[in-house]
Amino acid sequence: MKKVYIETYGCRMNLCDSEIILGILSGHGYGYTGVLADADCVILNGCSVREIGHTKVFERIAELEKTLASHVILIIAGCVSTQLDDSFFAAYPRVQLVIHSTAYKHIFEAIGALARNQSTHLIVTGDNNDEIYDRQLPLRLLEDNVTAAVTIMKGCDFYCSYCIEPYTRGGRTNRSYEGIMAEIADIRDKGYREITLFGHIVDLWEGEHDGGPKNFAQLLSDIAEACPEQRIKFISSHPLTFTDQMADVMARHKNIMRVAHLPVQSGSNEVLRRMNRKYTAAQFVERIYAIKEIVPDINIVTDIMVGFPGEKEKDFEATLKLLDTIRLTDINVFKFSMRKGTPTHKKYSDDVPPYVKEERRRKVYSLVEKIRNEAARNLVGTTQRVVAESRYKESRWWSGRDMCHRTIYFVPKQGMAIGEQCDIVVRGVEDGKLYGELCL
Ligand code: SF4
């Protein structure tokens, strides 16, 4: 049996794509291997959203050029591939196949053509930019039956000025209701504990069923009802599109996790305008309060980008003020990195010095850490339903996630398995980490 090895860079969307590629190849008799030396094909599924992800893929190609056996076919996939043309092969001749994310259904034929020496190098582009692999079941890389991700839509029409996604992934394409529900049933029947619905802005998903329209809130409700034993979460949302109807569905279904990802990026209206985010800081705050009114225990996760071109000290102060107002405890902080091909690249220069970006990143972290520690202390004494996720070598502690996606550390009971659900009483907080005790 031929074997394929795959490395995935970047976001969860790329991991979903890797699982789709493996699903397609396994349908043609390929097996998956986690050992590079056993592979007949090596795929680097690369992300181009951040400069660092892009660079990592090229560094990895350079390493593999020196070490891969000559019979192995080296393939570049993912959104990074859409930026490559024939001149790429002159610089990296060891790569034989570049395949766009809309063309994975042709990957088996392309590998065959290369193996039969019909071509030495190939670029395969999709025949349909809206390709979303509606009926293709993935081969899941996570074998522990804890979480499974389902792509429900791809692409984005928001055109934030710093983001390359609308150019590499195209506009929004929705997967069909039937395609999603078929995959959901497969995951449920295989006994996965948690399901993540995935897309650039899941709130905007639209479909049809039984001759009538369906929106994302209705889809979410149908999935929660179809999978009463699973925990459901979704990522990502947008401050302009997260509806009250979605929050109502969350409040109604106890198996929908109390977590939502709503990136704000900045607290400065001027920076938000230049980012083309289409909302103001006040509108974001209003939305957060409205959602919390309906789902009081929700954990809203946000992203902050520091050092966007032209970000002045007063802009950054506005971001700190916003964070202090909304007091979210789960924040991803990114330092701005310029992506070629974006409107920001055409209009602005990367004028905030690296040391200023780093200082601002640290300031956001220390504020959030303070807020998180305060919030964590309020959880001491409460009981949380946790799914065990990880065990650590040479330590008696395991970690799991509660319904708000917070990590809690605990000592398992004899014979406990990863993926098992249990109740944990939070006993203490150390360095912002929650420690608890299993309820027996
Ligand atoms: S909402 Fe903005 S940042 Fe997010 S994928 Fe769309 S364009 Fe990119």
CSV table of C-alpha atoms and ligand atoms in Angstrom, one decimal, residues 156 158-160 162-163 165-166 200-201 238 277, ligand 1:
chain,number,residue,atom,x,y,z
A,156,CYS,CA,-14.9,35.4,3.1
A,158,PHE,CA,-15.4,41.0,4.3
A,159,TYR,CA,-12.1,42.1,2.8
A,160,CYS,CA,-10.3,43.3,6.0
A,162,TYR,CA,-4.7,43.3,6.2
A,163,CYS,CA,-6.1,39.8,5.3
A,165,GLU,CA,-7.9,35.1,2.8
A,166,PRO,CA,-10.5,36.6,0.4
A,200,HIS,CA,-14.2,31.9,8.3
A,201,ILE,CA,-17.5,33.5,9.5
A,238,HIS,CA,-17.8,38.3,13.5
A,277,ARG,CA,-13.4,46.1,10.0
B,1,SF4,S1,-13.3,38.6,8.4
B,1,SF4,FE1,-11.5,39.8,7.7
B,1,SF4,S2,-9.8,38.8,8.8
B,1,SF4,FE2,-11.5,37.3,8.9
B,1,SF4,S3,-11.2,36.0,7.0
B,1,SF4,FE3,-12.6,37.7,6.4
B,1,SF4,S4,-11.2,39.2,5.6
B,1,SF4,FE4,-9.9,37.8,6.8
